Coordinates of C-alpha atoms in Angstrom, one line a residue:
Chain A
X1 CA 0.0 -0.1 0.0
X2 CA 1.2 3.4 -0.8
X3 CA 1.6 6.0 1.9
X4 CA -1.4 8.4 1.9
X5 CA -1.3 11.0 4.6
X6 CA -5.1 10.9 5.1
X7 CA -5.2 7.0 5.6
X8 CA -2.1 7.3 8.1
X9 CA -3.9 9.9 10.1
X10 CA -7.0 7.7 10.3
X11 CA -5.1 5.0 12.2
X12 CA -3.2 7.4 14.3
X13 CA -6.4 8.8 15.5
X14 CA -8.0 5.4 16.1
X15 CA -5.4 4.2 18.4
X16 CA -6.2 6.0 21.6
X17 CA -9.9 4.8 21.6
X18 CA -8.6 1.3 20.7
X19 CA -6.4 1.1 23.7
X20 CA -9.2 2.6 25.8
X21 CA -11.6 0.0 24.9
X22 CA -8.9 -2.7 25.5
X23 CA -7.7 -1.5 28.6
X24 CA -9.9 0.7 30.7
X25 CA -12.0 -1.0 33.3
X26 CA -9.7 -4.2 32.8
X27 CA -8.8 -6.1 36.0
X28 CA -5.6 -4.6 37.1
X29 CA -3.8 -8.0 36.9
X30 CA -3.9 -7.7 33.1
X31 CA -2.3 -4.3 33.0
X32 CA 0.9 -4.9 35.4
X33 CA 1.9 -8.3 34.3
X34 CA 4.8 -8.4 31.6
X35 CA 6.9 -11.1 29.6
X36 CA 9.4 -11.6 32.4
X37 CA 12.6 -9.5 33.1
X38 CA 13.4 -6.3 31.3
X39 CA 9.9 -6.4 29.4
X40 CA 7.0 -4.1 29.4
X41 CA 3.6 -4.6 30.8
X42 CA 0.6 -3.0 29.1
X43 CA 0.8 -0.2 31.6
X44 CA 4.2 0.6 30.7
X45 CA 3.4 0.6 27.0
X46 CA 0.8 3.3 27.4
X47 CA 3.2 5.3 29.2
X48 CA 5.8 4.8 26.3
X49 CA 3.3 6.1 23.9
X50 CA 2.6 9.2 25.8
X51 CA 6.3 9.7 25.7
X52 CA 6.5 9.5 22.0
X53 CA 3.9 12.2 21.5
X54 CA 5.8 14.4 23.9
X55 CA 9.5 13.7 22.5
X56 CA 9.5 11.7 19.2
X57 CA 6.8 12.2 16.3
X58 CA 5.8 16.0 15.9
X59 CA 9.2 17.4 17.5
X60 CA 11.1 15.3 14.8
X61 CA 8.7 16.2 11.9
X62 CA 9.4 19.9 12.8
X63 CA 13.1 19.5 12.9
X64 CA 12.7 18.0 9.2
X65 CA 10.7 20.8 8.3
X66 CA 13.0 23.4 10.0
X67 CA 16.5 22.1 9.7
X68 CA 16.4 19.1 7.1
X69 CA 19.4 17.0 7.2
X70 CA 21.5 19.8 8.9
X71 CA 20.3 18.8 12.3
X72 CA 19.9 15.1 13.5
X73 CA 17.1 14.2 15.8
X74 CA 17.2 13.7 19.5
X75 CA 17.7 10.2 20.2
X76 CA 14.2 8.9 21.8
X77 CA 14.4 7.8 25.2
X78 CA 12.6 4.2 25.0
X79 CA 12.3 3.8 28.9
X80 CA 11.4 7.1 30.2
X81 CA 8.0 6.1 31.1
X82 CA 9.2 3.9 34.0
X83 CA 9.9 7.3 35.9
X84 CA 7.1 9.3 34.0
X85 CA 4.4 7.0 34.9
X86 CA 4.9 6.8 38.3
X87 CA 1.7 7.2 40.6
X88 CA -0.7 7.4 37.5
X89 CA -3.7 5.2 37.1
X90 CA -4.1 3.7 33.7
X91 CA -7.3 5.9 33.5
X92 CA -5.0 8.9 33.8
X93 CA -2.4 7.5 31.1
X94 CA -5.2 6.7 28.6
X95 CA -6.5 10.2 29.0
X96 CA -3.0 11.8 28.8
X97 CA -2.4 9.6 25.5
X98 CA -5.9 10.7 24.0
X99 CA -5.1 14.3 24.8
X100 CA -1.6 14.4 23.5
X101 CA -2.5 12.4 20.1
X102 CA -5.4 14.7 19.6
X103 CA -2.7 17.9 19.8
X104 CA -0.2 15.9 17.8
X105 CA -2.6 15.6 15.0
X106 CA -3.8 19.0 15.1
X107 CA 0.0 20.1 14.9
X108 CA 0.2 17.6 12.0
X109 CA -2.7 19.3 10.2
X110 CA -1.4 22.7 10.9
X111 CA 1.8 21.7 8.8
X112 CA -0.2 21.6 5.8
X113 CA 2.1 18.9 4.4
X114 CA 2.2 18.8 0.6
X115 CA 3.7 15.7 -1.4
X116 CA 6.8 17.8 -1.9
X117 CA 7.1 18.4 1.9
X118 CA 6.5 14.7 2.5
X119 CA 9.7 14.1 0.5
X120 CA 11.5 16.5 2.7
X121 CA 14.9 14.7 4.1
X122 CA 15.9 14.8 7.8
X123 CA 18.8 13.0 9.6
X124 CA 18.2 10.2 12.0
X125 CA 21.0 9.9 14.6
X126 CA 21.5 6.2 13.9
X127 CA 19.8 5.3 10.4
X128 CA 20.8 8.2 8.5
X129 CA 18.8 10.0 5.9
X130 CA 15.1 9.5 6.3
X131 CA 12.0 11.4 4.8
X132 CA 9.1 13.2 6.7
X133 CA 7.0 10.6 4.8
X134 CA 8.8 7.6 6.2
X135 CA 8.7 9.3 9.8
X136 CA 5.0 9.4 9.4
X137 CA 4.7 5.8 8.0
X138 CA 6.8 4.8 11.2
X139 CA 4.5 6.4 13.5
X140 CA 1.7 4.4 12.3
X141 CA 3.5 1.1 12.5
X142 CA 4.9 2.1 15.9
X143 CA 1.2 2.3 17.2
X144 CA 0.2 -0.9 15.8
X145 CA 3.4 -2.6 17.0
X146 CA 2.6 -1.5 20.4
X147 CA -1.1 -2.9 20.3
X148 CA 0.4 -6.1 19.2
X149 CA 2.8 -5.9 22.0
X150 CA 0.0 -5.2 24.6
X151 CA -2.3 -8.0 23.5
X152 CA 1.0 -10.5 23.1
X153 CA 1.8 -9.6 26.9
X154 CA -1.9 -10.3 28.1
X155 CA -2.1 -13.5 25.9
X156 CA 1.2 -15.1 27.3
X157 CA -0.3 -14.8 31.0
X158 CA -2.5 -17.7 29.8
X159 CA 0.5 -19.7 28.3
X160 CA 0.1 -22.6 30.8
X161 CA -3.5 -22.2 31.3
X162 CA -4.5 -23.3 27.7
X163 CA -2.9 -26.5 28.0
X164 CA -2.6 -28.5 24.8
X165 CA -4.0 -25.8 22.6
X166 CA -0.7 -24.1 23.2
X167 CA 0.2 -25.9 19.7
X168 CA -2.3 -24.0 17.9
X169 CA -1.7 -20.5 19.3
X170 CA 1.3 -19.0 17.7
X171 CA 0.8 -15.7 19.7
X172 CA 2.2 -17.6 22.8
X173 CA 5.5 -18.3 21.0
X174 CA 6.2 -14.9 19.6
Chain B
X1 CA -1.0 -15.9 35.8
X2 CA -3.6 -18.4 37.0
X3 CA -6.8 -18.7 35.3
X4 CA -9.7 -16.9 37.2
X5 CA -13.0 -17.0 35.3
X6 CA -14.2 -13.4 36.1
X7 CA -11.0 -12.1 34.8
X8 CA -11.0 -14.2 31.7
X9 CA -14.8 -12.9 30.9
X10 CA -13.5 -9.3 31.4
X11 CA -11.0 -9.6 28.3
X12 CA -13.7 -11.5 26.5
X13 CA -16.2 -8.6 27.0
X14 CA -13.4 -6.0 25.9
X15 CA -12.8 -7.4 22.4
X16 CA -15.8 -6.3 20.5
X17 CA -15.3 -2.6 21.6
X18 CA -11.8 -3.0 20.9
X19 CA -12.2 -4.1 17.4
X20 CA -14.9 -1.5 16.9
X21 CA -12.5 1.4 18.0
X22 CA -10.1 -0.1 15.7
X23 CA -12.0 -0.8 12.5
X24 CA -15.2 0.9 12.3
X25 CA -14.9 4.2 10.1
X26 CA -11.2 3.2 9.0
X27 CA -10.5 3.8 5.2
X28 CA -11.6 0.5 3.5
X29 CA -8.1 0.0 2.1
X30 CA -6.9 -0.8 5.6
X31 CA -9.7 -3.7 6.1
X32 CA -9.3 -5.5 2.5
X33 CA -5.6 -5.5 2.5
X34 CA -3.7 -8.9 3.6
X35 CA -0.4 -10.4 4.1
X36 CA -0.3 -12.1 0.6
X37 CA -1.8 -15.3 -1.1
X38 CA -3.9 -17.5 1.4
X39 CA -3.8 -14.7 4.3
X40 CA -6.6 -13.0 5.9
X41 CA -7.4 -9.1 5.9
X42 CA -8.9 -7.6 8.9
X43 CA -12.2 -8.0 7.2
X44 CA -11.8 -11.6 7.1
X45 CA -10.5 -12.0 10.7
X46 CA -13.8 -10.2 12.1
X47 CA -15.5 -12.8 10.1
X48 CA -13.7 -15.8 11.6
X49 CA -14.4 -14.3 15.1
X50 CA -18.2 -14.3 14.4
X51 CA -17.9 -17.9 13.3
X52 CA -16.1 -18.8 16.4
X53 CA -19.1 -17.5 18.5
X54 CA -21.6 -19.6 16.5
X55 CA -20.0 -22.8 16.2
X56 CA -16.6 -23.0 18.4
X57 CA -16.8 -21.8 22.3
X58 CA -20.1 -22.0 24.0
X59 CA -21.0 -25.2 21.6
X60 CA -17.9 -27.0 22.6
X61 CA -18.3 -25.9 26.5
X62 CA -21.7 -27.4 26.3
X63 CA -20.2 -30.6 24.8
X64 CA -17.9 -30.9 27.8
X65 CA -20.7 -30.4 30.2
X66 CA -23.2 -32.7 28.7
X67 CA -21.1 -35.5 27.2
X68 CA -17.5 -35.1 29.0
X69 CA -15.1 -37.1 27.1
X70 CA -17.7 -39.4 25.5
X71 CA -18.0 -37.1 22.6
X72 CA -15.2 -35.3 20.6
X73 CA -16.0 -31.7 19.5
X74 CA -16.9 -30.9 16.0
X75 CA -13.9 -29.7 13.9
X76 CA -13.7 -26.0 13.8
X77 CA -14.0 -24.6 10.2
X78 CA -11.5 -21.9 10.1
X79 CA -12.3 -20.4 6.9
X80 CA -16.0 -20.5 6.9
X81 CA -16.0 -16.8 6.9
X82 CA -15.1 -16.5 3.3
X83 CA -18.5 -17.7 2.3
X84 CA -20.5 -16.3 5.4
X85 CA -19.2 -12.7 5.3
X86 CA -20.1 -12.1 1.5
X87 CA -21.8 -8.7 0.9
X88 CA -21.6 -7.6 4.5
X89 CA -20.3 -4.5 5.6
X90 CA -17.3 -4.0 8.2
X91 CA -20.0 -2.2 10.2
X92 CA -22.6 -5.1 10.2
X93 CA -19.9 -7.6 11.1
X94 CA -18.6 -5.7 14.1
X95 CA -22.3 -5.4 15.1
X96 CA -22.8 -9.1 14.7
X97 CA -19.7 -10.0 16.5
X98 CA -20.7 -7.9 19.4
X99 CA -24.3 -9.4 19.6
X100 CA -22.9 -12.9 19.3
X101 CA -20.3 -12.2 21.9
X102 CA -22.9 -10.7 24.3
X103 CA -25.0 -13.9 23.9
X104 CA -22.2 -16.3 24.4
X105 CA -21.2 -14.3 27.8
X106 CA -24.8 -14.5 28.8
X107 CA -24.6 -18.4 28.2
X108 CA -21.5 -18.7 30.0
X109 CA -22.9 -16.9 32.8
X110 CA -25.7 -19.3 32.8
X111 CA -23.6 -22.2 33.1
X112 CA -22.8 -21.2 36.8
X113 CA -19.3 -22.8 36.6
X114 CA -17.8 -23.9 39.6
X115 CA -14.1 -24.6 40.2
X116 CA -15.0 -28.4 39.9
X117 CA -17.0 -27.9 36.6
X118 CA -14.1 -26.0 35.2
X119 CA -11.7 -29.0 35.5
X120 CA -14.3 -31.1 33.8
X121 CA -12.6 -32.8 30.7
X122 CA -13.8 -33.1 27.1
X123 CA -12.1 -34.5 24.1
X124 CA -10.7 -32.4 21.3
X125 CA -10.8 -34.2 17.9
X126 CA -6.8 -33.7 17.3
X127 CA -5.5 -32.8 20.6
X128 CA -7.2 -35.4 22.9
X129 CA -8.4 -34.5 26.3
X130 CA -8.7 -30.9 27.3
X131 CA -10.6 -29.4 30.2
X132 CA -13.3 -26.8 30.2
X133 CA -10.9 -24.4 31.8
X134 CA -8.3 -24.8 28.9
X135 CA -11.2 -24.1 26.5
X136 CA -12.0 -20.9 28.1
X137 CA -8.5 -19.7 28.4
X138 CA -8.1 -20.7 24.7
X139 CA -11.0 -18.3 23.9
X140 CA -9.4 -15.4 25.6
X141 CA -5.8 -16.2 23.7
X142 CA -7.8 -16.7 20.5
X143 CA -9.2 -13.3 20.8
X144 CA -5.8 -11.6 21.6
X145 CA -4.1 -13.3 18.9
X146 CA -6.6 -12.2 16.2
X147 CA -6.2 -8.5 17.5
X148 CA -2.6 -9.0 17.0
X149 CA -3.0 -10.5 13.6
X150 CA -5.2 -7.6 12.7
X151 CA -2.6 -4.9 13.5
X152 CA 0.1 -6.9 12.0
X153 CA -1.7 -7.0 8.8
X154 CA -2.2 -3.3 8.9
X155 CA 1.4 -2.5 9.8
X156 CA 2.8 -4.6 7.0
X157 CA 0.9 -2.3 4.4
X158 CA 3.7 0.2 5.3
X159 CA 6.6 -2.2 5.1
X160 CA 8.2 -0.2 2.4
X161 CA 6.9 3.1 3.4
X162 CA 8.8 3.1 6.6
X163 CA 12.2 3.0 4.7
X164 CA 15.1 2.6 7.1
X165 CA 13.2 2.4 10.2
X166 CA 12.0 -1.0 9.3
X167 CA 15.3 -2.3 11.0
X168 CA 13.5 -1.3 14.3
X169 CA 10.0 -2.5 13.8
X170 CA 9.7 -6.1 14.6
X171 CA 6.0 -6.3 13.7
X172 CA 7.1 -6.0 10.1
X173 CA 8.9 -9.4 10.3
X174 CA 6.6 -11.6 11.8

């Protein structure tokens, strides 16, 4: 599928309500269990998505538009949420994510991106030259990847409980 | 995590609103693309989940309660939805899934399952002896596995669009 800005924005707008439907009012045990040492719980992942809104996607888009390849992006702190989420309920985190995403999409819309601007190049600190279009496509895939991670973490809590069915359930082996 | 019926039911109840938030009103191209020949689109997967409500989970629970190991389950037709979904919009399918799931959970509640009943044994046509508890845990993991499949199928549509970021996005390699 070719990247079409309006189609990408639709997915980005659907992520907060999707996580809200999945996680709000679910028993807490589903939120705090993870996949073992150094892995993330659904609660952690929502915090990670919030941090991305604050420091990753729109800030990087602005750097591309303002500085092109002349200024590399700030490295993204993938684990900042362990400090930043402390003391917050999942409901607070989901509300924050929805509000930040709404603001991000507002800012994106205000950029009035044309096909030419989408091809504008920036500099990733590790990956090198990337385009604004690639950044926005990555934002979409990053969202979907973390939804997939949340449901995988939840599913693995029943790895033993499913008994012989484990042979049919590939999500338990990822 | 140990299997707790009330916690499992919570996840089962959250799946229809989650799919609704994810898929209703999304541009159609996200619904109909798949991962290549012989793979399923998000639209196909919703149909598959509907068919499971009709023929798999509650019907098998009833067979265990009524017949124990004396009667093997009917094999589940994993691809019945290709015929059954024909002509239906995604909105219709999402509504059907929500209604069928609600009815399934109503029937489950009416079974008044005790810890002893949850250990009751049935016979899977391929896997052999299974318990009712394992069937219900599998129902939960099956839901989560198909949510993960839907977001993976969507993500893969941008496999090329993300450019160099592909190296960081493990969902694109599954």
